[in-house]
């Protein structure tokens, strides 16, 4: 009898184990041909803020391609932008005609670099919300990403309790 019960426990154990053990929180990934779009996200915006930006990491496992344009319903206009440092050393955003995705290379759209600019937001981007962003690629065609809105400041967060002395002047 005892043996039988143990057996049952073991069976139940193996049945439930995969469901209970969560897989590592994998970043949202979409695929289109040889392209992989990893972890699309946008920064939350404050009320009254007119523009926002979206980011994604793109792994190109194949031939060179390029993003020709992007479309979204959250804003009136969508542009492809990068940052460029001018002669005075000031970083400015400029529109680019396309975002190059060289063969077998990972290209990252990220704060301070390449990004999808959302101009004329219909309403603020709220943390936790998601919205579709369509990218039109020269060779791979179209892909629609599920963009997650995240809270976050422009500056990397300062770890709590670390070096109070450094706080005051650095911001
Ligand atoms: Cu921009």
Coordinates of N, CA, C and O and ligand atoms in Angstrom, one line a residue:
X1 N 0.8 -1.2 0.0 CA 0.0 0.0 0.0 C 0.9 1.3 0.0 O 0.7 2.2 -0.8
X2 N 1.8 1.3 0.9 CA 2.7 2.4 1.1 C 3.4 2.7 -0.2 O 3.5 3.8 -0.7
X3 N 3.9 1.6 -0.8 CA 4.7 1.7 -2.0 C 3.8 2.4 -3.1 O 4.3 3.2 -3.9
X4 N 2.6 1.9 -3.1 CA 1.7 2.4 -4.2 C 1.5 3.9 -4.1 O 1.5 4.6 -5.1
X5 N 1.3 4.3 -2.8 CA 1.1 5.8 -2.6 C 2.3 6.6 -3.1 O 2.2 7.6 -3.7
X6 N 3.4 6.1 -2.7 CA 4.7 6.8 -3.0 C 4.8 6.9 -4.6 O 5.1 7.9 -5.1
X7 N 4.4 5.8 -5.2 CA 4.4 5.8 -6.6 C 3.5 6.9 -7.2 O 3.9 7.6 -8.1
X8 N 2.4 7.0 -6.6 CA 1.4 8.0 -7.1 C 2.0 9.4 -6.9 O 1.9 10.3 -7.8
X9 N 2.6 9.6 -5.8 CA 3.2 10.9 -5.5 C 4.3 11.3 -6.6 O 4.4 12.4 -7.1
X10 N 5.0 10.2 -6.9 CA 6.1 10.5 -7.9 C 5.5 10.8 -9.2 O 6.0 11.8 -9.9
X11 N 4.4 10.1 -9.6 CA 3.8 10.4 -10.9 C 3.3 11.8 -10.9 O 3.5 12.6 -11.8
X12 N 2.6 12.2 -9.8 CA 2.0 13.5 -9.7 C 3.1 14.6 -9.8 O 3.0 15.6 -10.5
X13 N 4.2 14.2 -9.1 CA 5.4 15.1 -9.1 C 5.9 15.4 -10.5 O 6.1 16.6 -10.8
X14 N 6.0 14.4 -11.3 CA 6.6 14.6 -12.6 C 5.6 15.3 -13.5 O 6.0 16.1 -14.4
X15 N 4.3 15.1 -13.2 CA 3.3 15.7 -14.1 C 3.2 17.2 -13.8 O 3.1 18.0 -14.7
X16 N 3.3 17.6 -12.6 CA 3.2 19.0 -12.2 C 4.4 19.8 -12.4 O 4.4 21.0 -12.6
X17 N 5.6 19.1 -12.3 CA 6.8 19.9 -12.3 C 7.0 20.9 -13.4 O 7.3 22.0 -13.2
X18 N 6.8 20.4 -14.7 CA 7.0 21.4 -15.8 C 6.1 22.6 -15.7 O 6.5 23.7 -16.0
X19 N 4.9 22.4 -15.2 CA 4.0 23.6 -15.1 C 4.4 24.5 -14.0 O 4.2 25.7 -14.1
X20 N 4.9 24.0 -12.9 CA 5.3 24.8 -11.8 C 6.6 25.6 -12.0 O 6.7 26.8 -11.8
X21 N 7.6 24.9 -12.6 CA 8.8 25.5 -12.8 C 8.7 26.5 -13.9 O 8.5 26.0 -15.1
X22 N 8.8 27.8 -13.7 CA 8.7 28.7 -14.8 C 9.9 28.7 -15.6 O 11.0 28.6 -15.1
X23 N 9.7 28.9 -16.9 CA 10.9 29.0 -17.8 C 11.4 30.5 -17.5 O 10.7 31.3 -17.1
X24 N 12.6 30.7 -17.7 CA 13.2 32.0 -17.5 C 12.4 33.0 -18.3 O 12.1 32.8 -19.5
X25 N 12.1 34.1 -17.7 CA 11.3 35.2 -18.3 C 11.9 35.6 -19.6 O 12.8 36.4 -19.6
X26 N 11.6 35.0 -20.7 CA 12.2 35.2 -22.0 C 11.7 36.5 -22.5 O 10.5 36.9 -22.4
X27 N 12.6 37.3 -23.1 CA 12.2 38.6 -23.7 C 11.3 38.2 -24.9 O 11.5 37.2 -25.6
X28 N 10.3 39.1 -25.2 CA 9.4 38.9 -26.3 C 10.2 38.9 -27.6 O 11.0 39.8 -27.9
X29 N 10.0 37.9 -28.4 CA 10.8 37.8 -29.7 C 9.9 37.5 -30.8 O 9.0 36.6 -30.7
X30 N 10.0 38.2 -31.9 CA 9.2 38.0 -33.1 C 10.3 37.6 -34.2 O 11.4 38.1 -34.2
X31 N 9.8 36.7 -35.1 CA 10.7 36.4 -36.2 C 10.1 36.7 -37.6 O 8.9 36.6 -37.7
X32 N 11.0 37.1 -38.5 CA 10.5 37.3 -39.8 C 11.7 36.9 -40.7 O 12.7 37.7 -40.7
X33 N 11.6 35.8 -41.4 CA 12.7 35.4 -42.2 C 13.9 35.1 -41.4 O 13.8 34.4 -40.3
X34 N 15.0 35.7 -41.7 CA 16.3 35.5 -41.0 C 16.4 36.5 -39.9 O 17.4 36.6 -39.2
X35 N 15.4 37.4 -39.7 CA 15.5 38.4 -38.7 C 14.7 38.0 -37.4 O 13.6 37.5 -37.4
X36 N 15.3 38.4 -36.3 CA 14.7 38.2 -35.0 C 14.6 39.5 -34.3 O 15.6 40.2 -34.2
X37 N 13.4 39.8 -33.8 CA 13.2 41.1 -33.1 C 13.0 40.8 -31.7 O 12.0 40.2 -31.3
X38 N 14.0 41.2 -30.9 CA 14.0 40.9 -29.4 C 13.6 42.1 -28.6 O 14.2 43.1 -28.7
X39 N 12.6 41.8 -27.7 CA 12.3 42.7 -26.6 C 12.0 44.2 -27.1 O 12.6 45.1 -26.7
X40 N 10.9 44.3 -27.9 CA 10.5 45.6 -28.3 C 9.9 46.4 -27.1 O 9.0 45.8 -26.4
X41 N 10.3 47.7 -26.9 CA 9.8 48.4 -25.8 C 9.8 49.9 -26.1 O 10.5 50.3 -27.0
X42 N 9.0 50.6 -25.3 CA 9.0 52.1 -25.5 C 9.0 52.7 -24.1 O 8.5 52.1 -23.1
X43 N 9.5 53.8 -23.9 CA 9.5 54.5 -22.6 C 8.2 55.2 -22.4 O 7.6 55.8 -23.3
X44 N 7.7 55.0 -21.2 CA 6.5 55.7 -20.8 C 6.6 57.2 -20.9 O 7.8 57.7 -20.7
X45 N 5.6 57.9 -21.3 CA 5.7 59.4 -21.4 C 4.8 60.0 -20.4 O 3.8 59.5 -20.0
X46 N 5.1 61.3 -20.1 CA 4.3 62.1 -19.2 C 3.2 62.7 -19.9 O 3.3 62.9 -21.1
X47 N 2.1 63.0 -19.2 CA 1.0 63.7 -19.9 C 1.5 65.0 -20.5 O 2.3 65.7 -19.9
X48 N 1.0 65.3 -21.7 CA 1.5 66.5 -22.3 C 2.7 66.3 -23.2 O 3.1 67.2 -24.0
X49 N 3.4 65.2 -22.9 CA 4.6 65.0 -23.7 C 4.2 64.5 -25.1 O 3.4 63.6 -25.2
X50 N 4.7 65.2 -26.1 CA 4.1 65.0 -27.5 C 4.7 63.8 -28.2 O 4.1 63.2 -29.1
X51 N 6.0 63.5 -27.9 CA 6.7 62.5 -28.6 C 7.2 61.3 -27.7 O 7.4 61.5 -26.5
X52 N 7.3 60.2 -28.3 CA 7.8 59.0 -27.6 C 8.8 58.3 -28.6 O 9.0 58.7 -29.7
X53 N 9.4 57.2 -28.0 CA 10.4 56.5 -28.8 C 10.2 55.0 -28.5 O 9.9 54.6 -27.4
X54 N 10.5 54.2 -29.5 CA 10.4 52.7 -29.4 C 11.8 52.1 -29.8 O 12.5 52.6 -30.6
X55 N 12.1 51.0 -29.1 CA 13.4 50.4 -29.3 C 13.2 48.9 -29.4 O 12.2 48.3 -28.9
X56 N 14.1 48.3 -30.1 CA 14.1 46.8 -30.2 C 15.5 46.3 -30.6 O 16.3 47.1 -31.3
X57 N 15.9 45.1 -30.3 CA 17.1 44.6 -30.7 C 16.8 43.7 -31.9 O 15.9 42.8 -31.8
X58 N 17.6 43.8 -33.0 CA 17.3 43.0 -34.2 C 18.5 42.1 -34.5 O 19.6 42.7 -34.7
X59 N 18.3 40.8 -34.5 CA 19.4 39.9 -34.9 C 19.2 39.5 -36.3 O 18.1 39.0 -36.6
X60 N 20.1 39.8 -37.1 CA 20.0 39.4 -38.5 C 20.9 38.1 -38.8 O 22.1 38.2 -38.8
X61 N 20.2 37.0 -39.0 CA 21.0 35.8 -39.2 C 21.2 35.5 -40.7 O 21.8 34.5 -41.1
X62 N 20.8 36.4 -41.5 CA 20.9 36.2 -43.0 C 21.6 37.4 -43.7 O 22.4 38.1 -43.1
X63 N 21.1 37.6 -44.9 CA 21.6 38.7 -45.8 C 21.3 40.1 -45.2 O 20.3 40.2 -44.5
X64 N 22.0 41.1 -45.7 CA 21.7 42.4 -45.3 C 20.3 42.8 -45.6 O 19.8 42.5 -46.7
X65 N 19.7 43.6 -44.8 CA 18.3 44.1 -45.0 C 18.3 45.5 -44.4 O 19.3 46.0 -43.9
X66 N 17.2 46.2 -44.5 CA 17.1 47.5 -43.9 C 15.6 47.8 -43.6 O 14.7 47.4 -44.3
X67 N 15.4 48.6 -42.5 CA 14.1 49.0 -42.2 C 13.8 50.3 -43.0 O 14.6 51.3 -42.9
X68 N 12.8 50.3 -43.8 CA 12.5 51.4 -44.6 C 11.6 52.4 -43.9 O 11.8 53.6 -44.1
X69 N 10.7 51.9 -43.1 CA 9.8 52.8 -42.4 C 9.1 52.0 -41.3 O 9.1 50.8 -41.3
X70 N 8.3 52.8 -40.5 CA 7.6 52.1 -39.4 C 6.2 52.8 -39.4 O 6.0 53.9 -39.8
X71 N 5.2 52.0 -38.8 CA 3.9 52.6 -38.7 C 3.3 52.2 -37.3 O 3.6 51.1 -36.8
X72 N 2.6 53.2 -36.8 CA 1.9 52.9 -35.5 C 0.7 53.7 -35.4 O 0.6 54.8 -36.0
X73 N -0.3 53.3 -34.6 CA -1.5 54.0 -34.5 C -1.5 54.9 -33.2 O -2.3 55.8 -33.0
X74 N -0.4 54.8 -32.4 CA -0.4 55.6 -31.1 C 0.1 57.0 -31.4 O -0.1 57.9 -30.5
X75 N 0.6 57.3 -32.6 CA 1.1 58.6 -32.9 C 0.7 59.0 -34.3 O 0.4 58.2 -35.1
X76 N 0.7 60.3 -34.5 CA 0.2 60.8 -35.8 C 1.3 60.5 -36.9 O 1.0 60.3 -38.1
X77 N 2.6 60.5 -36.4 CA 3.6 60.3 -37.4 C 4.7 59.4 -36.8 O 4.9 59.4 -35.6
X78 N 5.4 58.6 -37.6 CA 6.4 57.7 -37.1 C 7.7 57.9 -38.0 O 7.5 57.9 -39.2
X79 N 8.8 58.2 -37.4 CA 10.0 58.4 -38.1 C 11.1 57.5 -37.6 O 11.1 57.0 -36.4
X80 N 12.1 57.2 -38.5 CA 13.3 56.5 -38.0 C 14.4 57.5 -37.7 O 14.7 58.4 -38.5
X81 N 14.9 57.4 -36.5 CA 15.8 58.4 -36.0 C 17.1 57.8 -35.5 O 17.2 56.6 -35.1
X82 N 18.2 58.6 -35.5 CA 19.4 58.3 -34.7 C 19.8 59.5 -34.0 O 19.3 60.6 -34.2
X83 N 20.8 59.4 -33.2 CA 21.5 60.5 -32.5 C 22.8 60.8 -33.2 O 23.5 59.9 -33.5
X84 N 23.1 62.1 -33.3 CA 24.3 62.5 -33.9 C 24.9 63.6 -33.0 O 24.2 64.5 -32.6
X85 N 26.2 63.6 -32.8 CA 26.8 64.6 -32.0 C 27.3 65.7 -32.9 O 28.0 65.5 -33.9
X86 N 26.8 66.9 -32.7 CA 27.2 68.1 -33.5 C 28.6 68.6 -33.2 O 29.2 68.2 -32.3
X87 N 28.9 69.7 -33.9 CA 30.3 70.3 -33.7 C 30.5 70.8 -32.3 O 31.6 70.9 -31.8
X88 N 29.4 71.2 -31.6 CA 29.5 71.7 -30.2 C 29.5 70.5 -29.2 O 29.5 70.8 -28.0
X89 N 29.4 69.3 -29.7 CA 29.4 68.2 -28.8 C 28.1 67.9 -28.2 O 27.9 67.1 -27.3
X90 N 27.0 68.4 -28.8 CA 25.7 68.2 -28.3 C 25.0 67.1 -29.2 O 25.0 67.2 -30.4
X91 N 24.4 66.1 -28.5 CA 23.8 65.0 -29.2 C 22.4 65.5 -29.7 O 21.6 66.0 -28.9
X92 N 22.1 65.3 -30.9 CA 20.8 65.7 -31.5 C 20.2 64.5 -32.2 O 20.9 63.7 -32.8
X93 N 18.9 64.5 -32.3 CA 18.2 63.4 -33.1 C 18.1 63.9 -34.5 O 17.7 65.0 -34.8
X94 N 18.4 63.0 -35.4 CA 18.1 63.3 -36.8 C 17.4 62.1 -37.5 O 17.5 61.0 -37.0
X95 N 16.6 62.5 -38.4 CA 15.8 61.4 -39.2 C 16.8 60.7 -40.1 O 17.7 61.4 -40.7
X96 N 16.7 59.4 -40.2 CA 17.5 58.7 -41.2 C 16.5 58.0 -42.2 O 15.4 57.7 -41.9
X97 N 17.0 57.9 -43.5 CA 16.1 57.4 -44.5 C 15.8 55.9 -44.3 O 14.8 55.4 -44.7
X98 N 16.7 55.2 -43.6 CA 16.5 53.7 -43.4 C 17.4 53.3 -42.2 O 18.4 54.0 -41.9
X99 N 17.1 52.2 -41.6 CA 18.0 51.6 -40.6 C 18.6 50.4 -41.2 O 17.9 49.4 -41.5
X100 N 19.9 50.4 -41.3 CA 20.6 49.3 -41.9 C 20.7 48.1 -41.0 O 21.0 48.3 -39.8
X101 N 20.5 46.9 -41.5 CA 20.6 45.7 -40.7 C 21.7 44.8 -41.5 O 21.3 44.0 -42.3
X102 N 22.9 45.1 -41.2 CA 24.0 44.3 -41.9 C 23.8 42.8 -41.7 O 23.3 42.4 -40.7
X103 N 24.3 42.0 -42.7 CA 24.3 40.6 -42.6 C 24.9 40.0 -41.4 O 26.0 40.5 -41.0
X104 N 24.3 39.1 -40.8 CA 24.8 38.4 -39.6 C 25.3 39.3 -38.5 O 26.5 39.1 -38.0
X105 N 24.5 40.3 -38.2 CA 24.9 41.3 -37.2 C 23.7 41.6 -36.4 O 22.6 41.6 -36.9
X106 N 23.9 42.0 -35.2 CA 22.8 42.4 -34.3 C 22.8 43.9 -34.3 O 23.9 44.6 -34.0
X107 N 21.7 44.5 -34.5 CA 21.6 46.0 -34.5 C 20.6 46.3 -33.4 O 19.5 45.8 -33.3
X108 N 21.0 47.2 -32.5 CA 20.2 47.5 -31.4 C 19.6 49.0 -31.5 O 20.4 49.9 -31.5
X109 N 18.3 49.1 -31.5 CA 17.7 50.4 -31.3 C 17.6 50.6 -29.8 O 17.0 49.8 -29.1
X110 N 18.2 51.7 -29.3 CA 18.2 51.9 -27.9 C 18.3 53.4 -27.6 O 18.7 54.2 -28.4
X111 N 18.0 53.8 -26.3 CA 18.1 55.2 -25.9 C 19.5 55.7 -26.2 O 20.5 55.1 -26.0
X112 N 19.6 56.9 -26.9 CA 20.8 57.5 -27.2 C 21.4 57.1 -28.5 O 22.4 57.6 -29.0
X113 N 20.7 56.2 -29.2 CA 21.1 55.7 -30.5 C 19.9 55.7 -31.5 O 19.1 56.5 -31.5
X114 N 19.9 54.6 -32.3 CA 18.8 54.5 -33.3 C 17.5 54.2 -32.5 O 17.5 53.6 -31.5
X115 N 16.4 54.8 -33.1 CA 15.1 54.5 -32.5 C 14.0 54.8 -33.4 O 14.2 55.5 -34.5
X116 N 12.8 54.3 -33.1 CA 11.6 54.7 -33.9 C 11.0 55.8 -33.1 O 10.6 55.7 -31.9
X117 N 10.8 56.9 -33.8 CA 10.3 58.1 -33.1 C 8.8 58.2 -33.3 O 8.3 58.1 -34.5
X118 N 8.1 58.3 -32.3 CA 6.6 58.4 -32.3 C 6.2 59.9 -32.1 O 6.3 60.4 -31.0
X119 N 5.8 60.5 -33.2 CA 5.6 62.0 -33.2 C 4.1 62.3 -33.1 O 3.4 61.9 -34.0
X120 N 3.8 63.1 -32.1 CA 2.4 63.5 -32.0 C 1.6 62.4 -31.4 O 0.7 61.8 -32.0
X121 N 1.9 62.0 -30.1 CA 1.2 60.9 -29.5 C -0.3 61.2 -29.3 O -0.6 62.4 -28.9
X122 N -1.1 60.3 -29.5 CA -2.6 60.5 -29.4 C -2.9 60.6 -27.9 O -3.8 61.3 -27.5
X123 N -2.2 59.8 -27.1 CA -2.3 59.9 -25.6 C -1.0 59.4 -25.0 O -0.2 58.7 -25.7
X124 N -0.8 59.7 -23.7 CA 0.5 59.3 -23.1 C 0.7 57.8 -23.2 O -0.3 57.0 -23.1
X125 N 1.9 57.3 -23.3 CA 2.3 55.9 -23.3 C 2.4 55.6 -21.8 O 3.2 56.1 -21.1
X126 N 1.5 54.7 -21.4 CA 1.5 54.3 -20.0 C 2.2 53.0 -19.7 O 2.0 52.0 -20.4
X127 N 3.0 53.0 -18.7 CA 3.8 51.8 -18.3 C 2.9 50.6 -18.2 O 1.8 50.8 -17.6
X128 N 3.2 49.5 -18.7 CA 2.4 48.3 -18.6 C 1.5 48.1 -19.8 O 1.1 46.9 -20.1
X129 N 1.3 49.1 -20.6 CA 0.5 49.0 -21.8 C 1.3 48.4 -22.9 O 2.5 48.5 -22.8
X130 N 0.7 48.0 -23.9 CA 1.4 47.5 -25.1 C 0.7 48.1 -26.3 O -0.5 48.5 -26.3
X131 N 1.5 48.2 -27.4 CA 0.9 48.7 -28.7 C 1.6 48.1 -29.8 O 2.8 47.7 -29.7
X132 N 0.9 47.9 -31.0 CA 1.5 47.3 -32.1 C 2.4 48.4 -32.9 O 2.0 49.5 -33.0
X133 N 3.5 47.9 -33.4 CA 4.4 48.8 -34.2 C 4.8 47.9 -35.4 O 5.4 46.8 -35.3
X134 N 4.5 48.5 -36.6 CA 4.8 47.7 -37.8 C 6.1 48.3 -38.4 O 6.3 49.5 -38.5
X135 N 7.0 47.3 -38.7 CA 8.2 47.7 -39.4 C 8.1 47.2 -40.8 O 7.7 46.1 -41.0
X136 N 8.5 48.0 -41.8 CA 8.5 47.6 -43.2 C 10.0 47.5 -43.6 O 10.7 48.5 -43.6
X137 N 10.3 46.3 -44.0 CA 11.7 45.9 -44.3 C 11.8 45.8 -45.8 O 10.9 45.4 -46.5
X138 N 13.0 46.2 -46.3 CA 13.2 46.1 -47.7 C 13.1 44.7 -48.3 O 12.4 44.5 -49.4
X139 N 13.7 43.7 -47.6 CA 13.6 42.4 -48.2 C 12.7 41.4 -47.4 O 12.0 40.6 -48.0
X140 N 12.6 41.6 -46.1 CA 11.9 40.6 -45.3 C 10.4 40.9 -45.3 O 9.6 40.1 -44.9
X141 N 10.0 42.1 -45.8 CA 8.6 42.4 -45.8 C 8.2 43.1 -44.5 O 8.9 44.0 -44.0
X142 N 7.0 42.8 -44.0 CA 6.5 43.6 -42.9 C 6.4 42.7 -41.6 O 6.2 41.5 -41.7
X143 N 6.7 43.3 -40.5 CA 6.5 42.6 -39.2 C 5.9 43.5 -38.2 O 6.2 44.7 -38.2
X144 N 5.0 43.0 -37.5 CA 4.3 43.8 -36.4 C 4.8 43.4 -35.1 O 4.6 42.2 -34.7
X145 N 5.4 44.3 -34.3 CA 5.9 44.0 -33.0 C 4.9 44.4 -31.9 O 4.2 45.4 -32.1
X146 N 4.9 43.7 -30.8 CA 4.1 44.0 -29.7 C 5.0 44.7 -28.7 O 5.8 44.1 -28.0
X147 N 4.8 46.0 -28.7 CA 5.8 46.9 -27.9 C 5.2 47.1 -26.5 O 4.1 47.4 -26.3
X148 N 6.1 46.8 -25.5 CA 5.7 47.0 -24.1 C 6.2 48.4 -23.7 O 7.4 48.8 -23.9
X149 N 5.3 49.1 -23.0 CA 5.7 50.4 -22.5 C 6.2 50.2 -21.1 O 5.6 49.5 -20.2
X150 N 7.4 50.9 -20.8 CA 8.0 50.7 -19.5 C 8.3 52.1 -18.9 O 8.7 53.0 -19.7
X151 N 8.2 52.1 -17.6 CA 8.6 53.3 -16.9 C 10.1 53.4 -17.0 O 10.8 52.4 -17.1
X152 N 10.7 54.6 -16.9 CA 12.1 54.7 -16.9 C 12.6 56.1 -17.1 O 11.9 56.8 -17.9
X153 N 13.6 56.5 -16.5 CA 14.1 57.8 -16.7 C 15.2 57.8 -17.7 O 15.6 56.8 -18.2
X154 N 15.6 59.0 -18.1 CA 16.6 59.1 -19.2 C 18.0 58.6 -18.7 O 18.8 58.1 -19.4
X155 N 18.2 58.8 -17.4 CA 19.5 58.4 -16.8 C 19.3 57.0 -16.2 O 18.3 56.7 -15.6
X156 N 20.3 56.2 -16.2 CA 20.3 54.9 -15.6 C 20.1 55.1 -14.1 O 20.6 56.0 -13.5
X157 N 19.2 54.3 -13.5 CA 18.9 54.5 -12.1 C 20.1 54.3 -11.2 O 21.0 53.4 -11.5
X158 N 20.2 55.1 -10.2 CA 21.3 55.0 -9.2 C 21.0 54.0 -8.2 O 19.9 54.1 -7.6
X159 N 21.8 53.0 -8.0 CA 21.5 52.0 -7.0 C 21.3 52.6 -5.6 O 22.0 53.5 -5.2
X160 N 20.3 52.1 -4.9 CA 20.0 52.6 -3.6 C 21.1 52.3 -2.6 O 21.7 51.2 -2.7
X161 N 21.4 53.2 -1.7 CA 22.4 53.0 -0.7 C 23.9 53.0 -1.1 O 24.7 52.9 -0.3
X162 N 24.1 53.1 -2.4 CA 25.5 53.2 -2.9 C 26.0 54.6 -2.9 O 25.4 55.4 -3.6
X163 N 27.0 54.9 -2.2 CA 27.7 56.2 -2.3 C 26.8 57.4 -2.3 O 26.6 58.0 -3.3
X164 N 26.3 57.7 -1.1 CA 25.4 58.9 -1.0 C 26.1 60.2 -1.4 O 25.5 61.1 -2.0
X165 N 27.4 60.2 -1.2 CA 28.2 61.4 -1.5 C 28.1 61.8 -2.9 O 28.2 62.9 -3.3
X166 N 28.0 60.8 -3.8 CA 28.1 61.0 -5.2 C 26.7 61.6 -5.8 O 26.7 62.1 -6.9
X167 N 25.7 61.5 -5.0 CA 24.4 61.9 -5.5 C 24.2 63.3 -6.0 O 24.0 63.6 -7.1
X168 N 24.4 64.3 -5.0 CA 24.0 65.7 -5.2 C 24.4 66.3 -6.5 O 23.6 66.8 -7.3
X169 N 25.7 66.2 -6.9 CA 26.2 66.9 -8.0 C 26.0 66.2 -9.4 O 26.0 66.8 -10.4
X170 N 25.7 64.9 -9.4 CA 25.8 64.2 -10.6 C 24.5 64.4 -11.5 O 24.5 64.1 -12.6
X171 N 23.4 64.8 -10.9 CA 22.2 65.0 -11.7 C 22.0 66.4 -12.2 O 22.0 67.3 -11.4
Ligands
LIG1 CU1 14.0 60.8 -32.2

